[in-house]
PDB file of C-alpha atoms and ligand atoms in Angstrom:
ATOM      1  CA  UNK N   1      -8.209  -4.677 -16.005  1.00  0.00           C
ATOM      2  CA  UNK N   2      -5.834  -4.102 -18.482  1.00  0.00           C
ATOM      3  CA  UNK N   3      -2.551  -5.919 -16.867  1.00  0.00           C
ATOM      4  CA  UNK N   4      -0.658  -6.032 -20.144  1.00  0.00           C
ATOM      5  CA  UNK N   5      -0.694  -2.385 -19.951  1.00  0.00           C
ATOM      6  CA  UNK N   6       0.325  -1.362 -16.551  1.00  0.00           C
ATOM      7  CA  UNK N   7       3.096  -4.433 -17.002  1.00  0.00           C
ATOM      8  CA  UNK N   8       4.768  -2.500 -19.702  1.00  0.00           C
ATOM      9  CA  UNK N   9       4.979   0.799 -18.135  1.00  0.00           C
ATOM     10  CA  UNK N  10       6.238  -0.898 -14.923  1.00  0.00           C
ATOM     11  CA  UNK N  11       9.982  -0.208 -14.701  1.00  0.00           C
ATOM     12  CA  UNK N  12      12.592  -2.889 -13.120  1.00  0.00           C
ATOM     13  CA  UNK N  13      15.535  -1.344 -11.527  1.00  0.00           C
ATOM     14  CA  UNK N  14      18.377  -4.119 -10.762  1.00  0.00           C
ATOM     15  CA  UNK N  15      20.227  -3.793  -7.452  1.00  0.00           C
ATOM     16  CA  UNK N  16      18.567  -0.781  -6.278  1.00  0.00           C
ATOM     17  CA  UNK N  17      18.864   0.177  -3.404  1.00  0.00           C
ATOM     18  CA  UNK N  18      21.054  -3.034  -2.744  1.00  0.00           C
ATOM     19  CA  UNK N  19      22.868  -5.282  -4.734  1.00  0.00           C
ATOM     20  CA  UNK N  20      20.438  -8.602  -5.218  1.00  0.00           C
ATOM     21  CA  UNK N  21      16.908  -6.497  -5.184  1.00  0.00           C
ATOM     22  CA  UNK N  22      15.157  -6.160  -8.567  1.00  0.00           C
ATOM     23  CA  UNK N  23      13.467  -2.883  -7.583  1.00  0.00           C
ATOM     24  CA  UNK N  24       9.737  -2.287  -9.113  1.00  0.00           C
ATOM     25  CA  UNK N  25       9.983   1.338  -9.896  1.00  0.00           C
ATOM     26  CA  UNK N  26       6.333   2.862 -10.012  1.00  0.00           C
ATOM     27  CA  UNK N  27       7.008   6.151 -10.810  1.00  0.00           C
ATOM     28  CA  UNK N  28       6.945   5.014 -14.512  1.00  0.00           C
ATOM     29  CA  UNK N  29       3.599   4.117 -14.000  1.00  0.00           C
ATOM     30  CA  UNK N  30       2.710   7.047 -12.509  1.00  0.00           C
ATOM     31  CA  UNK N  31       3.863   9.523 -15.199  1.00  0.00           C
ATOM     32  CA  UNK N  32       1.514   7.526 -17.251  1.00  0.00           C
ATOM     33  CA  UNK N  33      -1.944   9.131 -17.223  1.00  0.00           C
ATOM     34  CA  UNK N  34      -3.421   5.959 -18.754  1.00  0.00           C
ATOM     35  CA  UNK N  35      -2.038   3.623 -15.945  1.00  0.00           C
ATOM     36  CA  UNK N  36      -3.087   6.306 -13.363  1.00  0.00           C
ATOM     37  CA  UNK N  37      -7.046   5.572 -14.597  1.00  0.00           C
ATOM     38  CA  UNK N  38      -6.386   2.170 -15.500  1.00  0.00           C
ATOM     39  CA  UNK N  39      -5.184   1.404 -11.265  1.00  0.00           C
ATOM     40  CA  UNK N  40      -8.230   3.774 -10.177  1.00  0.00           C
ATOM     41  CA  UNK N  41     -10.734   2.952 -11.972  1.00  0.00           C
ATOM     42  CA  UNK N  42     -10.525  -0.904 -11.194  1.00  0.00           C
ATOM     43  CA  UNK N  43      -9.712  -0.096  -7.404  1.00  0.00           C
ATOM     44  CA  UNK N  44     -12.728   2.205  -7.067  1.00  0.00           C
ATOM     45  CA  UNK N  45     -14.790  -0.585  -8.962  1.00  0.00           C
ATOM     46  CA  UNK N  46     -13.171  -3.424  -6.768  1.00  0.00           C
ATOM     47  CA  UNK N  47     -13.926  -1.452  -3.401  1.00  0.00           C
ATOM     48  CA  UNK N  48     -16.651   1.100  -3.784  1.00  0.00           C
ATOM     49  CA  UNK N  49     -18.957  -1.043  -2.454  1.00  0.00           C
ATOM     50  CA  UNK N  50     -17.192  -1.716   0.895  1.00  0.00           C
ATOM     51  CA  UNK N  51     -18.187   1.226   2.700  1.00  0.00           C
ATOM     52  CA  UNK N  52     -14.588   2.318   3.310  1.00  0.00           C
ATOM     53  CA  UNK N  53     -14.497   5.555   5.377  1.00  0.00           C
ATOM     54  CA  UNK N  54     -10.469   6.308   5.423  1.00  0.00           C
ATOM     55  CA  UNK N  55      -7.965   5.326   2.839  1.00  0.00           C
ATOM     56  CA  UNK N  56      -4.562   4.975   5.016  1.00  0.00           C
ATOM     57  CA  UNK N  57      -1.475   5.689   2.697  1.00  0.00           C
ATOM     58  CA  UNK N  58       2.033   4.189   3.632  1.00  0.00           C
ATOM     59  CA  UNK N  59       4.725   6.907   3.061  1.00  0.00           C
ATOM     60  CA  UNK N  60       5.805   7.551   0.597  1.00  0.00           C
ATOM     61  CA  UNK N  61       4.460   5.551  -2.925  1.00  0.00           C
ATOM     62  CA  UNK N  62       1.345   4.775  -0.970  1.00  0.00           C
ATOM     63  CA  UNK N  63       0.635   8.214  -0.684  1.00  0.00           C
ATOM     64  CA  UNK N  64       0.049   8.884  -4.800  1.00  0.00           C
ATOM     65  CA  UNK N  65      -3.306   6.449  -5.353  1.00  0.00           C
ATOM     66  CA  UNK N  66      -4.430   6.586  -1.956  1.00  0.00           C
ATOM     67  CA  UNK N  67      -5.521   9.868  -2.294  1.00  0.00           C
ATOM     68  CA  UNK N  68      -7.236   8.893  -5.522  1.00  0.00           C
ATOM     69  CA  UNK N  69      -8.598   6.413  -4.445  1.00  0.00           C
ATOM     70  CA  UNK N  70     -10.117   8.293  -1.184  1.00  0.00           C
ATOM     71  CA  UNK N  71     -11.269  10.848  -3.634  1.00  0.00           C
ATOM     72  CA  UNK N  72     -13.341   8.273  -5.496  1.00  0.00           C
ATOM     73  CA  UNK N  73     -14.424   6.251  -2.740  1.00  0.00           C
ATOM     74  CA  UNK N  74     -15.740   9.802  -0.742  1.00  0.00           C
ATOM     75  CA  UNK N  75     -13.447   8.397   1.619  1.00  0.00           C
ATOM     76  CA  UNK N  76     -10.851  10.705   3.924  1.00  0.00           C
ATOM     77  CA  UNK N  77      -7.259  10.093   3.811  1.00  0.00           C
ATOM     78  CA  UNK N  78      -4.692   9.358   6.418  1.00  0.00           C
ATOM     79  CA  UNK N  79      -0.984   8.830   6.016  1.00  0.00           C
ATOM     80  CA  UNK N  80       1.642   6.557   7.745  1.00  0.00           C
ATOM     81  CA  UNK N  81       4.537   8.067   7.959  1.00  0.00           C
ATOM     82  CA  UNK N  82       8.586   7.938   8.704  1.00  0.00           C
ATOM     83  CA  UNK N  83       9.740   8.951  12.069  1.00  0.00           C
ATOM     84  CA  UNK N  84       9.399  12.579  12.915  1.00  0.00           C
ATOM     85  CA  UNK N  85       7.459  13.817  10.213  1.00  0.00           C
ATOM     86  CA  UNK N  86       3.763  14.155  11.124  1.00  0.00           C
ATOM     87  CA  UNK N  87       3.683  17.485  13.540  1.00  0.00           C
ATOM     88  CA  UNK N  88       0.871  15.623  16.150  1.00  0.00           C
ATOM     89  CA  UNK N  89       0.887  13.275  18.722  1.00  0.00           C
ATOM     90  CA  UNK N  90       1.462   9.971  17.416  1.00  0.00           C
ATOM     91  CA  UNK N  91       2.233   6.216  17.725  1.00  0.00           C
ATOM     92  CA  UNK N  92       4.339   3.831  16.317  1.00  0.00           C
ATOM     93  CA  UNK N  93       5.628  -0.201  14.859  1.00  0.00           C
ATOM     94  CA  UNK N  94       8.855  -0.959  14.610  1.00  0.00           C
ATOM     95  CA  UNK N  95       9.033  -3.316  11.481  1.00  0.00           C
ATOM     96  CA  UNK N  96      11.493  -5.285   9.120  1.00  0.00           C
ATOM     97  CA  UNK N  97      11.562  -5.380   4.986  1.00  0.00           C
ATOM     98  CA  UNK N  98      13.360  -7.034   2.422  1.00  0.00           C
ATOM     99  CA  UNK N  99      16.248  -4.573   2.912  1.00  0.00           C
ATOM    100  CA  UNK N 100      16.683  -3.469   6.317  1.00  0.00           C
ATOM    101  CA  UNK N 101      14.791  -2.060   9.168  1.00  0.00           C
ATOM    102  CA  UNK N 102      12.457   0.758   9.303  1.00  0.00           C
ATOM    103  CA  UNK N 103       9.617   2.754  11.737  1.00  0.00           C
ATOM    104  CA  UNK N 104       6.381   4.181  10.520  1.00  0.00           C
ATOM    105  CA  UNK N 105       4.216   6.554  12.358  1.00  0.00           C
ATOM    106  CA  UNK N 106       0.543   7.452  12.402  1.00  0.00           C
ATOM    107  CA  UNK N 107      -1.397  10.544  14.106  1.00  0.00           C
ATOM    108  CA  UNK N 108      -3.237   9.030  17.424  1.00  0.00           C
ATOM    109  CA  UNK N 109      -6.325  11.126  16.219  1.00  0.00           C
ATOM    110  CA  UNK N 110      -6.437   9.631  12.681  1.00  0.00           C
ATOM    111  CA  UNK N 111      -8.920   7.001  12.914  1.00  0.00           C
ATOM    112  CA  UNK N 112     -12.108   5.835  15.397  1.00  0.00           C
ATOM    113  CA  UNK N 113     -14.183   2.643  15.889  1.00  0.00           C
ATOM    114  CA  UNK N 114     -16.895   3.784  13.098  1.00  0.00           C
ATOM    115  CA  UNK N 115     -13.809   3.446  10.684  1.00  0.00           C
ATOM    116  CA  UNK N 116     -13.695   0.909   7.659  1.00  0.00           C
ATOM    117  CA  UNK N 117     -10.201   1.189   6.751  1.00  0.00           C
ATOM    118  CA  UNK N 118      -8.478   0.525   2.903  1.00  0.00           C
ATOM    119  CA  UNK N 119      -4.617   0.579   3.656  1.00  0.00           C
ATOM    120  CA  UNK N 120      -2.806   1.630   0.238  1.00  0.00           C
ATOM    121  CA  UNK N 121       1.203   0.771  -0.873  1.00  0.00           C
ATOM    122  CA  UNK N 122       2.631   0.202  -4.069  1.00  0.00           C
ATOM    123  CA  UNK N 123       4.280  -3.249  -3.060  1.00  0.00           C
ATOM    124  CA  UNK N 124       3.909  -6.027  -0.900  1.00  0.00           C
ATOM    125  CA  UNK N 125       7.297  -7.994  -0.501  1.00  0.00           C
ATOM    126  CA  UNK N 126       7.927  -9.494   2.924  1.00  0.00           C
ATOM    127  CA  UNK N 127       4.917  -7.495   4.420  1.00  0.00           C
ATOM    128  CA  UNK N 128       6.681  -6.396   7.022  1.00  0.00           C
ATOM    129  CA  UNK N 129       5.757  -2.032   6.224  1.00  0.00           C
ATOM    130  CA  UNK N 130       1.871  -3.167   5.547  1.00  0.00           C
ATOM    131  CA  UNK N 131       1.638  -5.506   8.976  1.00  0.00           C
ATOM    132  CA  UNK N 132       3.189  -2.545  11.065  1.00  0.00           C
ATOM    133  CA  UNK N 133       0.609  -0.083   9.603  1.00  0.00           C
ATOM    134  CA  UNK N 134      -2.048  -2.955   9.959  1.00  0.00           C
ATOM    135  CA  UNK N 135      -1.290  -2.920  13.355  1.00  0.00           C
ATOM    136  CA  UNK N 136      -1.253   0.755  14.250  1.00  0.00           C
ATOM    137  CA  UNK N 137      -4.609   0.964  12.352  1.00  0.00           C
ATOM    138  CA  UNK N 138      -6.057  -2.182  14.669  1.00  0.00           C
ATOM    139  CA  UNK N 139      -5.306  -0.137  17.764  1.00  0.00           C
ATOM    140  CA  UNK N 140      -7.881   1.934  17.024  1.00  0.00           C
ATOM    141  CA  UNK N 141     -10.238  -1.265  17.093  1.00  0.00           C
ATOM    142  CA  UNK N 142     -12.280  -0.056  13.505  1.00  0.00           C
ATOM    143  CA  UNK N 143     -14.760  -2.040  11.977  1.00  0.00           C
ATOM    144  CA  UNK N 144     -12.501  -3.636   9.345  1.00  0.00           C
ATOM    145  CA  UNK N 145      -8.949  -3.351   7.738  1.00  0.00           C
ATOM    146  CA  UNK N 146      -8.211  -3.697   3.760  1.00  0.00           C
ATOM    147  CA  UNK N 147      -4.821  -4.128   2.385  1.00  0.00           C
ATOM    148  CA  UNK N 148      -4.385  -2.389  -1.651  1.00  0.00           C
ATOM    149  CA  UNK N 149      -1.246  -3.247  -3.444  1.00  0.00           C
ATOM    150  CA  UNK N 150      -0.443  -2.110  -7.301  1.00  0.00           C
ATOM    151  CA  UNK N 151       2.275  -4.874  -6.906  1.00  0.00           C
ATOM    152  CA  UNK N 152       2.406  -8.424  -4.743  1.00  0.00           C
ATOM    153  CA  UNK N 153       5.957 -10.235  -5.476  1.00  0.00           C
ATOM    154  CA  UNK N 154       5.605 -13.529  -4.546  1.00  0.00           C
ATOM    155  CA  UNK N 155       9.220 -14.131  -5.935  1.00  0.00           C
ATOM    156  CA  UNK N 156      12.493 -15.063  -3.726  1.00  0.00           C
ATOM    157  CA  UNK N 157      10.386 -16.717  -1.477  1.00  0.00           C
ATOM    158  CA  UNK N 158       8.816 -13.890  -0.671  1.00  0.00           C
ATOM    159  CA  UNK N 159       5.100 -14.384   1.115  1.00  0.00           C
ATOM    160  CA  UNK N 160       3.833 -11.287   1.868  1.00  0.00           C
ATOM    161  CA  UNK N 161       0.258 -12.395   2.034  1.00  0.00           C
ATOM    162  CA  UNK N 162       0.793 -15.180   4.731  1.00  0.00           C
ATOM    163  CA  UNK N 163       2.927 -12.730   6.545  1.00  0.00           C
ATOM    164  CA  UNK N 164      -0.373 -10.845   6.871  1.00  0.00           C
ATOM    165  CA  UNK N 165      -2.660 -13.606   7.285  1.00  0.00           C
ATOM    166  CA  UNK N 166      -6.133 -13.175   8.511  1.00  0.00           C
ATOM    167  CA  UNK N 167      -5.210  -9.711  10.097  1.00  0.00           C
ATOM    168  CA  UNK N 168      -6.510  -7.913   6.564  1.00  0.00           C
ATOM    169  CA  UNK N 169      -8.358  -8.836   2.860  1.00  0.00           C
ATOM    170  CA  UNK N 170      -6.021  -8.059   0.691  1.00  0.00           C
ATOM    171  CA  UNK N 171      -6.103  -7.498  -3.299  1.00  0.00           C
ATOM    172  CA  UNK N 172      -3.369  -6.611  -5.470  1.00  0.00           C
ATOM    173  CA  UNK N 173      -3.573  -5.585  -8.823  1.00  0.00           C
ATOM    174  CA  UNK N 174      -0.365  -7.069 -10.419  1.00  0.00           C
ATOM    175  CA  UNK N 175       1.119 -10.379  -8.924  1.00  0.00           C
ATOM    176  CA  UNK N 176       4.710 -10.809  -9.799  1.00  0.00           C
ATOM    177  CA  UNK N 177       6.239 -14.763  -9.439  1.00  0.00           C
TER     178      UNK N 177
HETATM  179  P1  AMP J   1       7.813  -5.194   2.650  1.00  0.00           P
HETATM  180  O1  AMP J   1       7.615  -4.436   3.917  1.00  0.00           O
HETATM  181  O2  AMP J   1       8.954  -6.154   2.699  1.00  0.00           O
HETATM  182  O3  AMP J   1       6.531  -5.846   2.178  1.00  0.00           O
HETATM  183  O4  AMP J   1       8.247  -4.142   1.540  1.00  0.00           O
HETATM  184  C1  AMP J   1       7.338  -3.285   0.954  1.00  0.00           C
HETATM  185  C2  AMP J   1       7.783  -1.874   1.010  1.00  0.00           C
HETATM  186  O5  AMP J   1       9.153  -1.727   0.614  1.00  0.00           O
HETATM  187  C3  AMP J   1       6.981  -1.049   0.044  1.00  0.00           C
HETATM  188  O6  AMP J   1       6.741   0.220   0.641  1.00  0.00           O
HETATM  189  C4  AMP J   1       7.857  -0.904  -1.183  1.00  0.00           C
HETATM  190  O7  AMP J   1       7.807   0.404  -1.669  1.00  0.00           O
HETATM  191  C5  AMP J   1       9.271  -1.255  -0.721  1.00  0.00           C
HETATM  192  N1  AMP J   1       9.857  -2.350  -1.490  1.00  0.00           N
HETATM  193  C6  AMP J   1      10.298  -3.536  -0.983  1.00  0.00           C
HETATM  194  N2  AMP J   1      10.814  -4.319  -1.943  1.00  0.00           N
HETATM  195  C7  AMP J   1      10.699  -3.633  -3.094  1.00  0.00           C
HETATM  196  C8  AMP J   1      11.032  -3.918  -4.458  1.00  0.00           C
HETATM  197  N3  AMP J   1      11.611  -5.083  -4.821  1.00  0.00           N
HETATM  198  N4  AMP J   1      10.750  -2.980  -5.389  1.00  0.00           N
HETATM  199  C9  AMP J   1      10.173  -1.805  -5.020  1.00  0.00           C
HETATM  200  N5  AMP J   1       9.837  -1.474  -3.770  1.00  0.00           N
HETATM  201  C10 AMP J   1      10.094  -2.372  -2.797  1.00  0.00           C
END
């Protein structure tokens, strides 16, 4: 994968949304089309042999490959979102992130035990947004749960991945110390 390039279209945005937080803004790499195939094309090669049925997108960066990538994989698409927004029944996890607190919501009908499930965000930081969908998506007791991020800060003492543990396999494509 070409890192060098998607590192130099990534954009850092200091003290947003808080003083302190060096923001990783992906929209630059999203306006890119060649960083839009360079992240799909090594996610589809890194997971199309998984048999993943539903990509599960965390709202709202999570939503933009997510759907690529459930378009590549032949996979259906589900999204997590903020309080209030999806129109169906739902549950939700009450989680915390590296700035503040926050709820995310999935539709109770989104998922069922034949599922192999890819969950997509742009970032991992504390893994506080990726554990609460991890454990909405467990509820539904599927056959197994993957974790995608573009980004994985390990900065600031930041550890994401042992947050999560055992409860998903995760692979990021960019790890920031
Ligand atoms: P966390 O739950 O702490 O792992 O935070 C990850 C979520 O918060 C992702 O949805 C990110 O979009 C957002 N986020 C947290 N920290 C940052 C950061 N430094 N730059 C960009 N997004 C961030």
């Amino acid at each position: 994968m070409n890192q060098e390039l998607l590192l130099a279209n990534l954009r850092n945005i200091p003290d947003f949304p808080i003083p302190g937080i060096q923001f990783k803004d992906v929209s630059t790499l999203f306006k890119n089309p060649a960083c839009i195939k360079e992240m799909a094309d090594e996610m589809e090669e890194y997971y199309k042999s998984k048999g993943i049925t539903k990509v599960v997108g965390i709202e709202s960066r999570g939503f933009v490959m997510g759907a690529i990538l459930a378009d590549r994989l032949d996979a259906g698409f589900v999204m997590c979102r903020k309080p209030g927004k999806l129109p169906g029944e739902t549950k939700q996890q009450a989680y915390g992130k590296e700035y503040g607190k926050d709820i995310i919501e999935i539709h109770t009908d989104a998922l069922d035990e034949n599922d192999v499930v890819l969950i997509q965000d742009d970032l991992l930081a504390t893994g506080g947004s990726a554990k609460a969908a991890i454990d909405l998506v467990k509820a539904f007791n599927v056959k197994k749960i993957y974790c995608n991020f573009i980004i994985e800060l390990r900065c600031e003492g930041l550890k994401g991945r042992e947050f999560i543990g055992d409860a998903a396999e995760i692979y990021s494509l960019l790890t920031i110390d």
